[in-house]
mmCIF file of N, CA and C in Angstrom:
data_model
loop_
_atom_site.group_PDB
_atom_site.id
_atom_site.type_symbol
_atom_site.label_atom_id
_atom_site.label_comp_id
_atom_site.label_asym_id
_atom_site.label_seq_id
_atom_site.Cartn_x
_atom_site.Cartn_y
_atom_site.Cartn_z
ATOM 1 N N UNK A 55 -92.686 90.773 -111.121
ATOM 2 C CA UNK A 55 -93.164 89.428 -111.254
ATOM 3 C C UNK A 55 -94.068 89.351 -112.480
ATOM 4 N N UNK A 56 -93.710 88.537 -113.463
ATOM 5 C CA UNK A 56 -94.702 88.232 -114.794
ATOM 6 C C UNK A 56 -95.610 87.541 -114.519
ATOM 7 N N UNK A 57 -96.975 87.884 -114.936
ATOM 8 C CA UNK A 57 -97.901 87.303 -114.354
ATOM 9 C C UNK A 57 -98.855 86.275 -115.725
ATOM 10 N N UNK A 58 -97.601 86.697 -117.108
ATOM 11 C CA UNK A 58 -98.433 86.407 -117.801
ATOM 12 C C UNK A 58 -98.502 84.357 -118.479
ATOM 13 N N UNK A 59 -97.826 84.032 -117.949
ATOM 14 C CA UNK A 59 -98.012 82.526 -117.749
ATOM 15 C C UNK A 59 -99.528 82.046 -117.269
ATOM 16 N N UNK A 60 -99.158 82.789 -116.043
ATOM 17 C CA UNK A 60 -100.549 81.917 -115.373
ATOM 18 C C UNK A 60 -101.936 82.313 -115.209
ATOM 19 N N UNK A 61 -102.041 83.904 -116.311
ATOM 20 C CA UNK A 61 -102.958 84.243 -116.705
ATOM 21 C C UNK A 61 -103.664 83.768 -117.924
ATOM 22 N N UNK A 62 -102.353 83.193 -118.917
ATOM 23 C CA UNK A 62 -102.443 82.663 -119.914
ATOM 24 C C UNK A 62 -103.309 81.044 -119.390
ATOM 25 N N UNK A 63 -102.599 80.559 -118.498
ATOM 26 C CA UNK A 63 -103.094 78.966 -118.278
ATOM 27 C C UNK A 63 -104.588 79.336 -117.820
ATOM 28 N N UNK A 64 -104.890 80.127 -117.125
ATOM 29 C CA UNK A 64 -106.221 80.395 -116.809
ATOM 30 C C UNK A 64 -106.987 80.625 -117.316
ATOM 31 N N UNK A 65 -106.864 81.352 -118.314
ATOM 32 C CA UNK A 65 -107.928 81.979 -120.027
ATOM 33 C C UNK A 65 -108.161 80.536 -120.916
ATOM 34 N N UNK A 66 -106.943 79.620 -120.772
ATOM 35 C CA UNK A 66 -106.945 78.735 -121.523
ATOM 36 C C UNK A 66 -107.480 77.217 -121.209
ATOM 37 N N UNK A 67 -108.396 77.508 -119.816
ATOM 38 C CA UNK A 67 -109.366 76.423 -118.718
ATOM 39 C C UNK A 67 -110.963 76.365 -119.574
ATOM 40 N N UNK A 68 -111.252 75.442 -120.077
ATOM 41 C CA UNK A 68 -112.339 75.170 -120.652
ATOM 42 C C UNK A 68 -113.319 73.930 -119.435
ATOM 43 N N UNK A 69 -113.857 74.412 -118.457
ATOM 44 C CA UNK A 69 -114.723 73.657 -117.669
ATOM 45 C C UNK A 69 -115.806 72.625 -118.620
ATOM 46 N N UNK A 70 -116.237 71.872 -118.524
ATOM 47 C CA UNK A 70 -117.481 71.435 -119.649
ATOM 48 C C UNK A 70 -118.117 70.429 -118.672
ATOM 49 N N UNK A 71 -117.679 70.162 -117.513
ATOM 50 C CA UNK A 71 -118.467 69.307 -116.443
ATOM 51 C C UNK A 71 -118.247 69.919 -114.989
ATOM 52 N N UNK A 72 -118.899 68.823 -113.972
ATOM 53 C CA UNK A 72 -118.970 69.487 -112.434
ATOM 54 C C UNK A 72 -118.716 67.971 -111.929
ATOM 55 N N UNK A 73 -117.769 67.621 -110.875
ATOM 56 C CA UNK A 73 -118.008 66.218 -109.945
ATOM 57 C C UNK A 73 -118.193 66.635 -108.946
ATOM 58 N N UNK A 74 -118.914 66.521 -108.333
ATOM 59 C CA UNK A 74 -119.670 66.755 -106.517
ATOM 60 C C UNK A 74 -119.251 65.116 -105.846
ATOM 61 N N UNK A 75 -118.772 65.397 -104.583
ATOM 62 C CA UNK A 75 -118.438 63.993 -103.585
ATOM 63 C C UNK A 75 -118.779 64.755 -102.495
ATOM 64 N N UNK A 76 -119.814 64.312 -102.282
ATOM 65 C CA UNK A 76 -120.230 64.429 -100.486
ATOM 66 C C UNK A 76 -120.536 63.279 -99.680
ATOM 67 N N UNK A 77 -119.714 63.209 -98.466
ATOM 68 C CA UNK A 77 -120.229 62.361 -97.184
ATOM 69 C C UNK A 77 -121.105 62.623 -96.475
ATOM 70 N N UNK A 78 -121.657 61.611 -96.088
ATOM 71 C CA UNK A 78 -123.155 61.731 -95.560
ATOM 72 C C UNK A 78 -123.178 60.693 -93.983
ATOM 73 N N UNK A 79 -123.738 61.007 -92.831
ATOM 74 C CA UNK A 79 -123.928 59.600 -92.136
ATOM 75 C C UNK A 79 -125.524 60.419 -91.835
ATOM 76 N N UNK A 80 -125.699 59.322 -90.677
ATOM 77 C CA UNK A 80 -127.144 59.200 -90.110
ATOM 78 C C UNK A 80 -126.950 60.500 -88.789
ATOM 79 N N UNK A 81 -127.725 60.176 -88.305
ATOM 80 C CA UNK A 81 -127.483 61.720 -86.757
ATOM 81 C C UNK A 81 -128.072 60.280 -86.039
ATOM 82 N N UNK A 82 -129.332 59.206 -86.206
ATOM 83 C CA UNK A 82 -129.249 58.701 -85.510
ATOM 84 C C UNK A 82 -128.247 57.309 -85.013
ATOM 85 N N UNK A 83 -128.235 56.450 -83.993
ATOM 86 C CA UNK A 83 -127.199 55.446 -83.707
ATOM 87 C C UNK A 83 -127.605 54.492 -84.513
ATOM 88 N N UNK A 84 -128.563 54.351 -85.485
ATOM 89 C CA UNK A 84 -129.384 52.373 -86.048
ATOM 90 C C UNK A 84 -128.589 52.835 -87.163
ATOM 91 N N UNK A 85 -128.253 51.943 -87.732
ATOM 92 C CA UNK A 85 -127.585 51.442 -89.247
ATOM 93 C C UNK A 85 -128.964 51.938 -90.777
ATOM 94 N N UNK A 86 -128.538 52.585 -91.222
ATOM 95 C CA UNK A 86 -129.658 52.506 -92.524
ATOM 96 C C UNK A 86 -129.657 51.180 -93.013
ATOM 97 N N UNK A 87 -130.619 51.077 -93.281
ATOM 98 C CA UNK A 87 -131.033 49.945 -95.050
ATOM 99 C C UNK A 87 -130.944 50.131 -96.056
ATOM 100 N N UNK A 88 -130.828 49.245 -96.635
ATOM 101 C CA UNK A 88 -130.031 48.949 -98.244
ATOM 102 C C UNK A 88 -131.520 49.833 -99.309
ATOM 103 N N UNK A 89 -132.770 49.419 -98.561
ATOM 104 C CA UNK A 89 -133.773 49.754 -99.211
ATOM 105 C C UNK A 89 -133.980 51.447 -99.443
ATOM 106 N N UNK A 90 -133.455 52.000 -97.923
ATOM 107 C CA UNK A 90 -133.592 53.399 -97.290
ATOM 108 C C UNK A 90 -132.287 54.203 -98.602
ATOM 109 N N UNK A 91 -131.578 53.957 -98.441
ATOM 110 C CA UNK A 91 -130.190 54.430 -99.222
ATOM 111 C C UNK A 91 -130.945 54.329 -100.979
ATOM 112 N N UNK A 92 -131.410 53.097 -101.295
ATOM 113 C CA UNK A 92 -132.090 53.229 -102.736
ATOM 114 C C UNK A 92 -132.931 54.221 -102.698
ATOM 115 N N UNK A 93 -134.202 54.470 -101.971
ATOM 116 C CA UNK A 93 -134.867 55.363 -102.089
ATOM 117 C C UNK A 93 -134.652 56.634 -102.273
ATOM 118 N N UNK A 94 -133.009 56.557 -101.201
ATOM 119 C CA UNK A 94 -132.659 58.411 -101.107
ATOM 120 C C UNK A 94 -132.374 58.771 -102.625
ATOM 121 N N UNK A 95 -131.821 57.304 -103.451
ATOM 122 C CA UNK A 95 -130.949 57.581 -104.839
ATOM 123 C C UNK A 95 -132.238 58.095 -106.026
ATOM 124 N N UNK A 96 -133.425 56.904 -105.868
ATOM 125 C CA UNK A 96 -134.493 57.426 -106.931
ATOM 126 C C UNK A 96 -135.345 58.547 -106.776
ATOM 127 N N UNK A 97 -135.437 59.092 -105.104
ATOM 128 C CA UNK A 97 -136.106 60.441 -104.960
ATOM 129 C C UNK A 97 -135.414 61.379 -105.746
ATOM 130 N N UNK A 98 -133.760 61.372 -105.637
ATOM 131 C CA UNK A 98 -132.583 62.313 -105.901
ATOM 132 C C UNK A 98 -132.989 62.695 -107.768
ATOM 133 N N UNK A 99 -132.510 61.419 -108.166
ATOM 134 C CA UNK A 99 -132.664 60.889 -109.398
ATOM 135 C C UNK A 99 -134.352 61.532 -109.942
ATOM 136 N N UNK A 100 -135.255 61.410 -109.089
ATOM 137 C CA UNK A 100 -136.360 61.983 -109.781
ATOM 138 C C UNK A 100 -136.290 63.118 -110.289
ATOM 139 N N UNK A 101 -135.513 64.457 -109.655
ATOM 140 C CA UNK A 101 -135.172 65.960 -109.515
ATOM 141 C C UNK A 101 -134.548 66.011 -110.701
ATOM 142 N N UNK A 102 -133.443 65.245 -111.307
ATOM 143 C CA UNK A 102 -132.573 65.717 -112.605
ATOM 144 C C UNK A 102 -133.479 65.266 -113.444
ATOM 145 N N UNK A 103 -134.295 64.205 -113.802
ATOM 146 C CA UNK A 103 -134.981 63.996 -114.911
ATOM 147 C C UNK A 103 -136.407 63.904 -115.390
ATOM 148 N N UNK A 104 -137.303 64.679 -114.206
ATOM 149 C CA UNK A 104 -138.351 65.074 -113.862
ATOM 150 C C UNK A 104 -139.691 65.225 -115.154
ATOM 151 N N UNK A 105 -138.456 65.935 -116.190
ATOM 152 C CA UNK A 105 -139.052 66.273 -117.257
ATOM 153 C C UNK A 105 -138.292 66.039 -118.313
ATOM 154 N N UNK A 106 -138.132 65.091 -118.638
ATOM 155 C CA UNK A 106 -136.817 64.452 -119.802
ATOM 156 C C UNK A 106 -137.241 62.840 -119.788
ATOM 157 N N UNK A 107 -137.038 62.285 -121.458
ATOM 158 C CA UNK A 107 -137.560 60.768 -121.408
ATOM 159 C C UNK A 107 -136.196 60.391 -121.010
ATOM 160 N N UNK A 108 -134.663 61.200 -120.901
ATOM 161 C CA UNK A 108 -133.708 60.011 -120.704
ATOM 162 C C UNK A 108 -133.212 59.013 -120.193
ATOM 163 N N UNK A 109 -133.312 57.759 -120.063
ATOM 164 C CA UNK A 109 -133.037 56.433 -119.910
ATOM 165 C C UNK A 109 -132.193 56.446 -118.928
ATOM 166 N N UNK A 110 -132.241 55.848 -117.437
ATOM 167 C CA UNK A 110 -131.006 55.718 -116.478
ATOM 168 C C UNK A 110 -131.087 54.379 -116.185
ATOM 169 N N UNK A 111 -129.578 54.191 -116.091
ATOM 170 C CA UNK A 111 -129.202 52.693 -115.939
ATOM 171 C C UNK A 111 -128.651 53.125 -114.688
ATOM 172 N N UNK A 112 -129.660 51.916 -113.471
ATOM 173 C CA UNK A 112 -129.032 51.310 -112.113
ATOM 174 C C UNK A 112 -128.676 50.064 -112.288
ATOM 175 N N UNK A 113 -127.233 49.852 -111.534
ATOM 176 C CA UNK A 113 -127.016 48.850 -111.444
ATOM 177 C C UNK A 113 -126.699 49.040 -109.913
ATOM 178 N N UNK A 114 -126.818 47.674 -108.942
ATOM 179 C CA UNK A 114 -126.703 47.922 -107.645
ATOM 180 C C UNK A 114 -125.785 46.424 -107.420
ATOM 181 N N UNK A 115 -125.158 46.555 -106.261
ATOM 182 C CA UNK A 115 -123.517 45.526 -106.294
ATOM 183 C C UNK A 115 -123.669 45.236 -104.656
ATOM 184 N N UNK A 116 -124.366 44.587 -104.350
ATOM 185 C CA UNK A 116 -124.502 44.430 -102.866
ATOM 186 C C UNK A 116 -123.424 42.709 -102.326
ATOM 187 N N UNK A 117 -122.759 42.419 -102.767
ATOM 188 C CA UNK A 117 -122.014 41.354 -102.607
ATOM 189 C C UNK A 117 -120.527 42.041 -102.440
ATOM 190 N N UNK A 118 -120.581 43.250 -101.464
ATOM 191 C CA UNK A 118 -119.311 43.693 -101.464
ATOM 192 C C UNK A 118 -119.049 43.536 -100.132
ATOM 193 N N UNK A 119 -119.241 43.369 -99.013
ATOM 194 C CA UNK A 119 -119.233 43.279 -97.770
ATOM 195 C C UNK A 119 -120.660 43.342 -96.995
ATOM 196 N N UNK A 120 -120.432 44.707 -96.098
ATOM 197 C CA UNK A 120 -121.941 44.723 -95.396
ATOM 198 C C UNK A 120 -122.798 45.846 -95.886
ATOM 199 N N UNK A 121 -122.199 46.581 -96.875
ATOM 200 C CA UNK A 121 -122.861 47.899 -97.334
ATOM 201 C C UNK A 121 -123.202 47.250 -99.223
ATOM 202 N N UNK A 122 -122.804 48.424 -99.949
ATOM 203 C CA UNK A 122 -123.508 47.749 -101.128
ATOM 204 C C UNK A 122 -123.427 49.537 -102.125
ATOM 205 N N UNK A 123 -123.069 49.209 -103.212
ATOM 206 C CA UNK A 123 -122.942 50.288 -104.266
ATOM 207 C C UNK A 123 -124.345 50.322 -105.441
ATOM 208 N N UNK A 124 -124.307 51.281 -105.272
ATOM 209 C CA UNK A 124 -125.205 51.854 -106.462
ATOM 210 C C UNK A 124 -124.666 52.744 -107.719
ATOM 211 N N UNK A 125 -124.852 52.183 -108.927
ATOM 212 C CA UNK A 125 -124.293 53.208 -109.732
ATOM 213 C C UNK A 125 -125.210 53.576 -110.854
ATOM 214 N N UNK A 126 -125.811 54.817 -111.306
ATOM 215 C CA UNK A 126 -126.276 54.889 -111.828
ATOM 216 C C UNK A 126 -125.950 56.074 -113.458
ATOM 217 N N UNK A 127 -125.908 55.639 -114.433
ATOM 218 C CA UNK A 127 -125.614 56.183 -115.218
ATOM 219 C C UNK A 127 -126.812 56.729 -116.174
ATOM 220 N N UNK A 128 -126.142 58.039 -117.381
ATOM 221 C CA UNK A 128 -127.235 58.419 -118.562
ATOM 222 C C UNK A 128 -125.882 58.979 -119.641
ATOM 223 N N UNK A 129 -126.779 59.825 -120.424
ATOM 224 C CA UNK A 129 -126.071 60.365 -121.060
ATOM 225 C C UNK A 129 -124.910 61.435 -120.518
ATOM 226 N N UNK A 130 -125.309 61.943 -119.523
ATOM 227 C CA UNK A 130 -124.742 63.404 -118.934
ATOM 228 C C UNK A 130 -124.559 63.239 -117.933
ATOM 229 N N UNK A 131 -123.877 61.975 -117.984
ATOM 230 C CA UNK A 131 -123.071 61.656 -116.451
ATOM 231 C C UNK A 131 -123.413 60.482 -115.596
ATOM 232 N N UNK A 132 -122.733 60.386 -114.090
ATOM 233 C CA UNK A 132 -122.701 59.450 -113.497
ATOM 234 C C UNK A 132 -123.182 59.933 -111.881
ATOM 235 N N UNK A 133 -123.919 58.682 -111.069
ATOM 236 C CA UNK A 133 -123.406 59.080 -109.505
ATOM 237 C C UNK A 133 -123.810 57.446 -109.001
ATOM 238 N N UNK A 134 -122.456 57.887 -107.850
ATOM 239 C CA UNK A 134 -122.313 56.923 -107.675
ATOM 240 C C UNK A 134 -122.639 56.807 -105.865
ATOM 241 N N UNK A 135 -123.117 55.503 -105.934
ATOM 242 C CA UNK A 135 -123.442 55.657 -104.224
ATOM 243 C C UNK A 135 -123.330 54.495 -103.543
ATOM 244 N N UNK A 136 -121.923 54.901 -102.226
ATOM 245 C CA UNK A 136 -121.540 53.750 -101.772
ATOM 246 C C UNK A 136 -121.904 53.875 -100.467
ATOM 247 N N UNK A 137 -122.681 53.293 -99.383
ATOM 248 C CA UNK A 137 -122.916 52.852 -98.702
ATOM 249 C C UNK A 137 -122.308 51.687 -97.985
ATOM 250 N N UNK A 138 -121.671 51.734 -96.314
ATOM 251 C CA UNK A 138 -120.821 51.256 -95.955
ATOM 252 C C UNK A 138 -121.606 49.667 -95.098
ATOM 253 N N UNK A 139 -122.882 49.455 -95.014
ATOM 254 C CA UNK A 139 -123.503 48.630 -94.408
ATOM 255 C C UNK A 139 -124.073 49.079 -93.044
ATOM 256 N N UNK A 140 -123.557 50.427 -92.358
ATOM 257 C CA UNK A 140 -123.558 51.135 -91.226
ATOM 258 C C UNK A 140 -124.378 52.438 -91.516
ATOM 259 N N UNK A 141 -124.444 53.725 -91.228
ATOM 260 C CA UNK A 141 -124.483 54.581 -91.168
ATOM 261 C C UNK A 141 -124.090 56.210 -92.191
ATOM 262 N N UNK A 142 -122.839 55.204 -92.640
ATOM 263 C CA UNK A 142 -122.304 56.018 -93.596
ATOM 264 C C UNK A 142 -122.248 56.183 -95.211
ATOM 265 N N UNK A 143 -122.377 57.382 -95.823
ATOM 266 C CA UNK A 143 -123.041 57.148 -97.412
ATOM 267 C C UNK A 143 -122.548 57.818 -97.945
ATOM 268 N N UNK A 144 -121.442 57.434 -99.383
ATOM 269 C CA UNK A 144 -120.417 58.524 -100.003
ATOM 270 C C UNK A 144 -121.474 58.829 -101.133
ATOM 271 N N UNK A 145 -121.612 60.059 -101.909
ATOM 272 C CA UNK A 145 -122.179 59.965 -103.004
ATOM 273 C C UNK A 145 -121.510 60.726 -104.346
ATOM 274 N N UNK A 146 -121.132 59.964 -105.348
ATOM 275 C CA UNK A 146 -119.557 60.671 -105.950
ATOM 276 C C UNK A 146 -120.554 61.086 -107.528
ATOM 277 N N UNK A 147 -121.001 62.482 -108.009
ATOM 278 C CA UNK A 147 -122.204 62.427 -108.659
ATOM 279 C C UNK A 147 -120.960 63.508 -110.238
ATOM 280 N N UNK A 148 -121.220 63.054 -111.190
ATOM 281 C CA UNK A 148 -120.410 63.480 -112.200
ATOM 282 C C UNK A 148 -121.547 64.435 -113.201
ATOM 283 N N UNK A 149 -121.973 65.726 -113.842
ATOM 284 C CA UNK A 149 -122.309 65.532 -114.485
ATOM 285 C C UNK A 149 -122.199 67.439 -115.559
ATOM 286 N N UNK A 150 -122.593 66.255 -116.805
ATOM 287 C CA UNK A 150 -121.853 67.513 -117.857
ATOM 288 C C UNK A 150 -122.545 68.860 -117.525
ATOM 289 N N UNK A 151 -121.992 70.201 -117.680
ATOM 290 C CA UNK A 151 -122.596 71.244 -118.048
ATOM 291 C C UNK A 151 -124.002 71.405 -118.234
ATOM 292 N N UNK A 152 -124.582 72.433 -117.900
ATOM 293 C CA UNK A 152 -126.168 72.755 -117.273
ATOM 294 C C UNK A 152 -126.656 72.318 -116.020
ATOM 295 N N UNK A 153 -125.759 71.249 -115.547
ATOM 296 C CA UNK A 153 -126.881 70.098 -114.734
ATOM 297 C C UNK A 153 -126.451 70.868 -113.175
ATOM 298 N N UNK A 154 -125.510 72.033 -113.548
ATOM 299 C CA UNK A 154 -125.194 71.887 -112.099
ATOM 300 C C UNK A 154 -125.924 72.616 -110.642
ATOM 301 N N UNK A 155 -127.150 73.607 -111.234
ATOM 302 C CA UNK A 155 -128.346 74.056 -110.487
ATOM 303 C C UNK A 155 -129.034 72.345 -110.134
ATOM 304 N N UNK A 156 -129.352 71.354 -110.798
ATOM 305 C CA UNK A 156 -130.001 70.104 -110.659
ATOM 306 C C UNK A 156 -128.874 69.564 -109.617
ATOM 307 N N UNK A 157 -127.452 69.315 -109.763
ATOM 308 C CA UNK A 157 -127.238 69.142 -108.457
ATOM 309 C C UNK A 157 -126.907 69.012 -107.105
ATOM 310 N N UNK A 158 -126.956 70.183 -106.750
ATOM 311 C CA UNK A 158 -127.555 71.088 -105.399
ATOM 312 C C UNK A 158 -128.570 70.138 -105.019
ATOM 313 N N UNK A 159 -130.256 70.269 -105.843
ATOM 314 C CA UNK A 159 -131.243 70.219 -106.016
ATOM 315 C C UNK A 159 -131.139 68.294 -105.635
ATOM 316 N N UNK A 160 -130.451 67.413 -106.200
ATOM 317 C CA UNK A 160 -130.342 66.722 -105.825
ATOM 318 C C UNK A 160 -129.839 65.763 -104.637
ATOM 319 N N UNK A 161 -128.617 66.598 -103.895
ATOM 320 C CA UNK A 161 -128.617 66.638 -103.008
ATOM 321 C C UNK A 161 -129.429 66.762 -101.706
ATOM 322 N N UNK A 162 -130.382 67.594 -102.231
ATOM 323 C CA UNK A 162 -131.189 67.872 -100.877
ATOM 324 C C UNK A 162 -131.994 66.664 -100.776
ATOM 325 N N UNK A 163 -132.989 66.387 -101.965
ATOM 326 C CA UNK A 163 -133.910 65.549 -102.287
ATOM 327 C C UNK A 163 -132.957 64.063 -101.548
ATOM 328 N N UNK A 164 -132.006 63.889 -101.976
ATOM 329 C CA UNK A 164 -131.388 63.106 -101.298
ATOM 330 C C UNK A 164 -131.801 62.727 -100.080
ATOM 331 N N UNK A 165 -131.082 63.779 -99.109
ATOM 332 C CA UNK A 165 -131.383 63.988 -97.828
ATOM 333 C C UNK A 165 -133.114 64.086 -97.254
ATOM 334 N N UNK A 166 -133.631 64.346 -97.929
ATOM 335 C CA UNK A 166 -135.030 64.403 -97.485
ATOM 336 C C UNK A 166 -135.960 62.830 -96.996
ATOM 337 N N UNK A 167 -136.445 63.618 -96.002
ATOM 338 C CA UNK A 167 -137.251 62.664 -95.379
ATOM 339 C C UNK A 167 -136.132 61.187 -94.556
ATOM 340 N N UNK A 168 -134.802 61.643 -94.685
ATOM 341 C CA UNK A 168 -133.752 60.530 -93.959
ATOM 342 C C UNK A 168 -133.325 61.170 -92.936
ATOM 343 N N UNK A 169 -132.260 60.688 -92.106
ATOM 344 C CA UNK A 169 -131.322 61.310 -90.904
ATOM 345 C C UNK A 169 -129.986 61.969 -91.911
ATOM 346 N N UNK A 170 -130.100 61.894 -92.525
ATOM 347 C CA UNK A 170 -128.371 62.272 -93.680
ATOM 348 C C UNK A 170 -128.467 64.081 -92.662
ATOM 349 N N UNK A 171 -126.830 63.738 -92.636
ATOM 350 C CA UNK A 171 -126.300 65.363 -92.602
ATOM 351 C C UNK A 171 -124.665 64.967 -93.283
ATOM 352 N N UNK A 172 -124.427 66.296 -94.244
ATOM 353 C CA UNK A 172 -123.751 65.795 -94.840
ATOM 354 C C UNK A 172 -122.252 66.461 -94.122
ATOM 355 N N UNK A 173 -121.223 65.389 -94.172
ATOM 356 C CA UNK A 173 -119.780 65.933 -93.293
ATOM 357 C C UNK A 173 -119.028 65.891 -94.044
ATOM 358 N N UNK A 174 -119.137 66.060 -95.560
ATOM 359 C CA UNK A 174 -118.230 66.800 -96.655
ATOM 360 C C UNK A 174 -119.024 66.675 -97.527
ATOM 361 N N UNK A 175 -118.607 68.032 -98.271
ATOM 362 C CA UNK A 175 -118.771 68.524 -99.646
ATOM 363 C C UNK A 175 -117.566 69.327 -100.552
ATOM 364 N N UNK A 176 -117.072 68.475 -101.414
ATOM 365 C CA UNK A 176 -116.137 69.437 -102.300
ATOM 366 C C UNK A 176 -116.776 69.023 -104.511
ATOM 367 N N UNK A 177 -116.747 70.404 -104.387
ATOM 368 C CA UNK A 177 -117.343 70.638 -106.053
ATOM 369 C C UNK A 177 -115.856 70.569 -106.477
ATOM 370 N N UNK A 178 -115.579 69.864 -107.863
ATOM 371 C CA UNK A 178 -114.690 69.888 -108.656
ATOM 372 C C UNK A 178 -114.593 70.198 -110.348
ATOM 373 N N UNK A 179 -114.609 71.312 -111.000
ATOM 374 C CA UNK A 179 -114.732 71.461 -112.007
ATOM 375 C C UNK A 179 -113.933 70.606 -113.391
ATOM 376 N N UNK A 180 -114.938 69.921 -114.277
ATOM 377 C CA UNK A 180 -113.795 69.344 -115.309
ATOM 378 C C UNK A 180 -113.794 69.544 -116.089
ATOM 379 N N UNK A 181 -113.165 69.647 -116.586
ATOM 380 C CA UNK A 181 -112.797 70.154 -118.256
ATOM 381 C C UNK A 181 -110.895 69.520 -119.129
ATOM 382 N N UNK A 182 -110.799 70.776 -119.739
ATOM 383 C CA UNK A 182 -109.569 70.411 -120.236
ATOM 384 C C UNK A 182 -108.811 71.826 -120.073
ATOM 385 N N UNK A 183 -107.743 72.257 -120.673
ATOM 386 C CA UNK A 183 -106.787 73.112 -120.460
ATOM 387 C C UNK A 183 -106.184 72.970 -118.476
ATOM 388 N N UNK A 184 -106.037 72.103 -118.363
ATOM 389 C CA UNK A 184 -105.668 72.370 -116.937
ATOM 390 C C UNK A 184 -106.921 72.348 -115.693
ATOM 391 N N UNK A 185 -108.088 72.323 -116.127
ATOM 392 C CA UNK A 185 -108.770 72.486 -115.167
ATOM 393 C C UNK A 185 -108.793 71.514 -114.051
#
C-alpha cells in the first residue's frame, strides 16, 4: 500500500486559525437573560484582550424571535453567540493563530459565575492545503 499521497497531503496542511463551537444550557429549569448571556460574552471577551488596545465590535440582533445573537468581531477573528430565548447558548468563536491557549481561557470565563455546562465541544483547525 503507497502511503505516499496522503503523506504528501498532510505535510502540505498549513493550519493558520482554530474555530471552537460549543453548546452550552443552564443545569437550572429558569430561562437565562438576554443581560446574563451579555455578561458571560464581555467577562469572556475581557480574557483575550486584557492587555491589548484592540478595538471589538458588538453588535447584538435581538429581533430574531425569543433569544437574540451576539456577534462580536476584531482583527483576529470572530465569536459568535446565539442564544435561544430559553436555556440554551451556542458559542461559534473563530480565531487566528496564537489565540488558541486564550480560547480555552475564554471559555471558562464564559461559564463562570453562570449555570452553563457545556454539552458540546468540537475544535476545528483552518487553514489551507486541505485542512
Amino acid at each position: 500500500y503507497d502511503q505516499t499521497s496522503p503523506l504528501e497531503q498532510w505535510n502540505s496542511q498549513k493550519p493558520t486559525a482554530l474555530q471552537v463551537v460549543a453548546q452550552m444550557e443552564t443545569s437550572f429549569g429558569k430561562p437565562l437573560k438576554q443581560k446574563t448571556v451579555r455578561a458571560a460574552l464581555d467577562r469572556g471577551l475581557a480574557t483575550l484582550f486584557e492587555s491589548s488596545d484592540e478595538e471589538i465590535h458588538i453588535a447584538e440582533f435581538d429581533d430574531l424571535g425569543d433569544g437574540c445573537v451576539f456577534m462580536s468581531t476584531w482583527s483576529g477573528g470572530t465569536i459568535f453567540v446565539l442564544w435561544d430565548g430559553r436555556q440554551h447558548v451556542d458559542v461559534n468563536l473563530f480565531a487566528y493563530e496564537g489565540l488558541e491557549s486564550q480560547v480555552k481561557e475564554f471559555l471558562v470565563l464564559f461559564r463562570r459565575g453562570t449555570s452553563f455546562r457545556t454539552i458540546l465541544y468540537d475544535e476545528h483547525p483552518r487553514g489551507f492545503g486541505r485542512v
